[in-house]
Amino acid sequence: MGTITILIIVAWFTGIGLLLGIIYRKGLIALWREPVLRHPVLIFESDDWGAGPLQQADALNALHAVLSRFKDCRGHHPVMTLGLVLSIPDTQRINKSVPLAYHELVLSEPVFIPILNAIKQGMESGTFSAQLHGMAHYWPPALIASAEHNVEIRNWLSHQEYASTETLPDHLQSRWTDGSVLPTQPIDDAAIERAITEEVKVFQDILGVAPVVAVPPTFVWNDTVERIWSKLGVQTVITPGTRYEFRDAQGKLSPTGIKILNGERSAKTLYLVRDEYFEPARGHRAADTLMKMVKKSALGRPTLLETHRFNFINDKNTCNNALKELEILLKAVLQRFPDVRFISTATLSAQIAAHQGSLINTSFLHQLNAWLLRIKEISGFWKLARISGFALPLWLISLAVSQSKHNASHSAMNTP
Ligand SMILES: [Zn+2]
């Protein structure tokens, strides 16, 4: 190949590289800034526990028993975070009220003591970590307003003793938007502030610790919610990689187009991304879930698996199957990743916030390696890179980086 041809090829790739770099600057920089983890991390992020059906106590004890049987190389058990719902509607009192008025049953009620004990036992032994899901899994004035004009909601209230809010229509399960009408309407800032002040206090009173991680019900929240959570000590918000602020005329989540990566911040709040699912009741199996973790770990990201209580509190077969899949998954994870780290979301978030700690890899080579894999997620960028041939130099760089990483770890192993 002549010198001129080589110069033309180099000029072409340089030009394309610069052009793509300018067009996709924002996304490329964001992916570079996203932390890279030194070890695979697995966390079960479970929601909806707390006030509600009494069979939760047995379910939590069974989960604790499975999680207790496994340990990572440091002796830490797998952690299941429990997104706690602190109250449900007191349906008996609501149904008797004229006009219809809201009453609640709080998790501190004597009837919920076995549930609370199971939660606390897991927290003490490191299998559970409590997170704030909300005082309720709905906006109470919206529930009552809906019950007044909607017979379906009125019936729902009449047939629930210890309510399963999973069976409410989706748009009413969002807490931080008024779902009594569609599209849902914003809630007054002062009302949000009163509600959050109450839920943070109740969480602290019941659990004895302040909430530091919040999971917005159905991932609908806004700046006001986040600002007040942050003011009252919540440091981390769990996201699905985006944010929803309301529901549309059909009751569906309305996209904002906001993209969120692990470690990104809004003022004082740090975001983490939970976008993989382990819901055995919906057919998710251990083997497929392991592959999700393989992909996440290759990208230097933690695997946060969303798994709801409905997998563990319904009919016996569903529950047993969910526990069995959990056990198979944990065995497979320890086999595939002997260096896996089982930690709580709060601990992971603290290390990411400090950008230091045993989990955060700040080596340039590892960062570059993860970045070269992550940039394929920017679909426009990767499509143009392939069409223009720019994917070829990127691939060659990846190979060189992998080789250097391999050499570096090999020489580290040979160092006494
Ligand atoms: Zn929920």
PDB file of N, CA and C in Angstrom, residues 48 137-139 142-143 146 150 152-153 156 164-182 184 217-220 246-248 250-253 282 308 310:
ATOM      1  N   ASP A  48     -41.949  -2.869  47.188  1.00  0.00           N
ATOM      2  CA  ASP A  48     -43.359  -3.005  47.613  1.00  0.00           C
ATOM      3  C   ASP A  48     -43.560  -3.688  48.958  1.00  0.00           C
ATOM      4  N   HIS A 137     -48.159   3.600  48.308  1.00  0.00           N
ATOM      5  CA  HIS A 137     -47.830   3.349  46.893  1.00  0.00           C
ATOM      6  C   HIS A 137     -48.848   4.049  45.989  1.00  0.00           C
ATOM      7  N   TYR A 138     -49.291   5.231  46.422  1.00  0.00           N
ATOM      8  CA  TYR A 138     -50.282   6.019  45.659  1.00  0.00           C
ATOM      9  C   TYR A 138     -50.300   7.382  46.325  1.00  0.00           C
ATOM     10  N   TRP A 139     -50.979   8.318  45.695  1.00  0.00           N
ATOM     11  CA  TRP A 139     -51.168   9.626  46.310  1.00  0.00           C
ATOM     12  C   TRP A 139     -52.546   9.588  46.978  1.00  0.00           C
ATOM     13  N   ALA A 142     -55.624  11.241  45.621  1.00  0.00           N
ATOM     14  CA  ALA A 142     -56.015  10.737  44.297  1.00  0.00           C
ATOM     15  C   ALA A 142     -56.802   9.439  44.433  1.00  0.00           C
ATOM     16  N   LEU A 143     -56.410   8.600  45.409  1.00  0.00           N
ATOM     17  CA  LEU A 143     -57.127   7.334  45.629  1.00  0.00           C
ATOM     18  C   LEU A 143     -58.561   7.616  46.058  1.00  0.00           C
ATOM     19  N   SER A 146     -60.636   9.168  43.250  1.00  0.00           N
ATOM     20  CA  SER A 146     -61.011   8.151  42.255  1.00  0.00           C
ATOM     21  C   SER A 146     -62.145   7.275  42.778  1.00  0.00           C
ATOM     22  N   ASN A 150     -65.377   6.375  40.756  1.00  0.00           N
ATOM     23  CA  ASN A 150     -65.044   5.178  39.983  1.00  0.00           C
ATOM     24  C   ASN A 150     -65.398   3.926  40.792  1.00  0.00           C
ATOM     25  N   GLU A 152     -64.923   0.870  40.203  1.00  0.00           N
ATOM     26  CA  GLU A 152     -63.852  -0.139  40.263  1.00  0.00           C
ATOM     27  C   GLU A 152     -62.959   0.105  41.492  1.00  0.00           C
ATOM     28  N   ILE A 153     -62.645   1.372  41.740  1.00  0.00           N
ATOM     29  CA  ILE A 153     -61.781   1.708  42.891  1.00  0.00           C
ATOM     30  C   ILE A 153     -62.557   1.516  44.197  1.00  0.00           C
ATOM     31  N   TRP A 156     -62.495  -2.018  44.863  1.00  0.00           N
ATOM     32  CA  TRP A 156     -61.151  -2.402  45.312  1.00  0.00           C
ATOM     33  C   TRP A 156     -61.025  -2.146  46.812  1.00  0.00           C
ATOM     34  N   SER A 164     -53.227  -5.097  48.755  1.00  0.00           N
ATOM     35  CA  SER A 164     -52.114  -5.301  47.812  1.00  0.00           C
ATOM     36  C   SER A 164     -52.233  -4.198  46.773  1.00  0.00           C
ATOM     37  N   THR A 165     -51.393  -3.191  46.885  1.00  0.00           N
ATOM     38  CA  THR A 165     -51.541  -2.050  45.975  1.00  0.00           C
ATOM     39  C   THR A 165     -51.145  -2.400  44.540  1.00  0.00           C
ATOM     40  N   GLU A 166     -50.512  -3.586  44.368  1.00  0.00           N
ATOM     41  CA  GLU A 166     -50.178  -4.035  43.005  1.00  0.00           C
ATOM     42  C   GLU A 166     -51.433  -4.192  42.157  1.00  0.00           C
ATOM     43  N   THR A 167     -52.590  -4.384  42.818  1.00  0.00           N
ATOM     44  CA  THR A 167     -53.815  -4.627  42.048  1.00  0.00           C
ATOM     45  C   THR A 167     -54.579  -3.338  41.738  1.00  0.00           C
ATOM     46  N   LEU A 168     -54.046  -2.200  42.159  1.00  0.00           N
ATOM     47  CA  LEU A 168     -54.658  -0.925  41.758  1.00  0.00           C
ATOM     48  C   LEU A 168     -54.356  -0.665  40.285  1.00  0.00           C
ATOM     49  N   PRO A 169     -55.197   0.111  39.587  1.00  0.00           N
ATOM     50  CA  PRO A 169     -54.810   0.496  38.215  1.00  0.00           C
ATOM     51  C   PRO A 169     -53.452   1.206  38.246  1.00  0.00           C
ATOM     52  N   ASP A 170     -52.640   0.967  37.206  1.00  0.00           N
ATOM     53  CA  ASP A 170     -51.264   1.475  37.183  1.00  0.00           C
ATOM     54  C   ASP A 170     -51.156   2.968  37.506  1.00  0.00           C
ATOM     55  N   HIS A 171     -52.068   3.754  36.916  1.00  0.00           N
ATOM     56  CA  HIS A 171     -51.894   5.207  37.073  1.00  0.00           C
ATOM     57  C   HIS A 171     -52.104   5.664  38.513  1.00  0.00           C
ATOM     58  N   LEU A 172     -52.824   4.838  39.301  1.00  0.00           N
ATOM     59  CA  LEU A 172     -52.998   5.212  40.718  1.00  0.00           C
ATOM     60  C   LEU A 172     -51.825   4.739  41.576  1.00  0.00           C
ATOM     61  N   GLN A 173     -50.991   3.856  41.041  1.00  0.00           N
ATOM     62  CA  GLN A 173     -49.843   3.374  41.817  1.00  0.00           C
ATOM     63  C   GLN A 173     -48.699   4.372  41.850  1.00  0.00           C
ATOM     64  N   SER A 174     -48.750   5.396  41.020  1.00  0.00           N
ATOM     65  CA  SER A 174     -47.722   6.449  41.085  1.00  0.00           C
ATOM     66  C   SER A 174     -48.052   7.355  42.269  1.00  0.00           C
ATOM     67  N   ARG A 175     -47.035   7.726  43.025  1.00  0.00           N
ATOM     68  CA  ARG A 175     -47.288   8.534  44.225  1.00  0.00           C
ATOM     69  C   ARG A 175     -47.115  10.027  43.966  1.00  0.00           C
ATOM     70  N   TRP A 176     -46.172  10.365  43.052  1.00  0.00           N
ATOM     71  CA  TRP A 176     -45.799  11.783  42.941  1.00  0.00           C
ATOM     72  C   TRP A 176     -46.424  12.466  41.739  1.00  0.00           C
ATOM     73  N   THR A 177     -47.647  12.020  41.382  1.00  0.00           N
ATOM     74  CA  THR A 177     -48.448  12.715  40.386  1.00  0.00           C
ATOM     75  C   THR A 177     -49.898  12.372  40.730  1.00  0.00           C
ATOM     76  N   ASP A 178     -50.807  13.303  40.491  1.00  0.00           N
ATOM     77  CA  ASP A 178     -52.203  13.089  40.885  1.00  0.00           C
ATOM     78  C   ASP A 178     -52.921  12.278  39.810  1.00  0.00           C
ATOM     79  N   GLY A 179     -53.148  11.001  40.093  1.00  0.00           N
ATOM     80  CA  GLY A 179     -53.749  10.094  39.113  1.00  0.00           C
ATOM     81  C   GLY A 179     -55.269  10.014  39.189  1.00  0.00           C
ATOM     82  N   SER A 180     -55.892  10.979  39.862  1.00  0.00           N
ATOM     83  CA  SER A 180     -57.362  10.927  39.931  1.00  0.00           C
ATOM     84  C   SER A 180     -57.970  11.326  38.588  1.00  0.00           C
ATOM     85  N   VAL A 181     -57.162  11.980  37.735  1.00  0.00           N
ATOM     86  CA  VAL A 181     -57.597  12.288  36.362  1.00  0.00           C
ATOM     87  C   VAL A 181     -56.462  11.921  35.410  1.00  0.00           C
ATOM     88  N   LEU A 182     -56.810  11.736  34.142  1.00  0.00           N
ATOM     89  CA  LEU A 182     -55.788  11.444  33.118  1.00  0.00           C
ATOM     90  C   LEU A 182     -55.867  12.492  32.024  1.00  0.00           C
ATOM     91  N   THR A 184     -52.358  12.566  34.205  1.00  0.00           N
ATOM     92  CA  THR A 184     -52.225  12.884  35.623  1.00  0.00           C
ATOM     93  C   THR A 184     -51.758  14.326  35.795  1.00  0.00           C
ATOM     94  N   PRO A 217     -42.071   5.365  43.489  1.00  0.00           N
ATOM     95  CA  PRO A 217     -43.056   4.387  42.993  1.00  0.00           C
ATOM     96  C   PRO A 217     -43.368   4.604  41.513  1.00  0.00           C
ATOM     97  N   THR A 218     -43.266   3.555  40.750  1.00  0.00           N
ATOM     98  CA  THR A 218     -43.447   3.510  39.283  1.00  0.00           C
ATOM     99  C   THR A 218     -42.501   4.471  38.544  1.00  0.00           C
ATOM    100  N   PHE A 219     -41.463   4.906  39.227  1.00  0.00           N
ATOM    101  CA  PHE A 219     -40.425   5.791  38.647  1.00  0.00           C
ATOM    102  C   PHE A 219     -40.984   7.125  38.151  1.00  0.00           C
ATOM    103  N   VAL A 220     -42.025   7.579  38.826  1.00  0.00           N
ATOM    104  CA  VAL A 220     -42.549   8.919  38.525  1.00  0.00           C
ATOM    105  C   VAL A 220     -42.137   9.839  39.666  1.00  0.00           C
ATOM    106  N   PHE A 246     -45.100  12.244  34.684  1.00  0.00           N
ATOM    107  CA  PHE A 246     -46.554  12.082  34.765  1.00  0.00           C
ATOM    108  C   PHE A 246     -46.996  10.943  33.848  1.00  0.00           C
ATOM    109  N   ARG A 247     -48.314  10.684  33.864  1.00  0.00           N
ATOM    110  CA  ARG A 247     -48.870   9.650  32.995  1.00  0.00           C
ATOM    111  C   ARG A 247     -49.827  10.294  31.993  1.00  0.00           C
ATOM    112  N   ASP A 248     -49.863   9.726  30.793  1.00  0.00           N
ATOM    113  CA  ASP A 248     -50.634  10.341  29.711  1.00  0.00           C
ATOM    114  C   ASP A 248     -52.131  10.004  29.790  1.00  0.00           C
ATOM    115  N   GLN A 250     -53.837   7.829  28.483  1.00  0.00           N
ATOM    116  CA  GLN A 250     -54.140   6.393  28.587  1.00  0.00           C
ATOM    117  C   GLN A 250     -53.624   5.801  29.915  1.00  0.00           C
ATOM    118  N   GLY A 251     -53.021   6.652  30.727  1.00  0.00           N
ATOM    119  CA  GLY A 251     -52.480   6.179  32.010  1.00  0.00           C
ATOM    120  C   GLY A 251     -51.075   5.624  31.889  1.00  0.00           C
ATOM    121  N   LYS A 252     -50.480   5.760  30.685  1.00  0.00           N
ATOM    122  CA  LYS A 252     -49.126   5.213  30.475  1.00  0.00           C
ATOM    123  C   LYS A 252     -48.072   6.229  30.922  1.00  0.00           C
ATOM    124  N   LEU A 253     -46.895   5.719  31.294  1.00  0.00           N
ATOM    125  CA  LEU A 253     -45.793   6.594  31.687  1.00  0.00           C
ATOM    126  C   LEU A 253     -45.403   7.453  30.502  1.00  0.00           C
ATOM    127  N   ARG A 282     -42.881 -13.839  36.250  1.00  0.00           N
ATOM    128  CA  ARG A 282     -43.114 -13.449  34.849  1.00  0.00           C
ATOM    129  C   ARG A 282     -42.239 -14.245  33.894  1.00  0.00           C
ATOM    130  N   HIS A 308     -39.940  -7.830  42.368  1.00  0.00           N
ATOM    131  CA  HIS A 308     -41.002  -7.338  43.257  1.00  0.00           C
ATOM    132  C   HIS A 308     -41.472  -8.403  44.238  1.00  0.00           C
ATOM    133  N   PHE A 310     -44.339  -9.460  44.569  1.00  0.00           N
ATOM    134  CA  PHE A 310     -45.393 -10.337  44.044  1.00  0.00           C
ATOM    135  C   PHE A 310     -44.865 -11.704  43.650  1.00  0.00           C
TER     136      PHE A 310
END
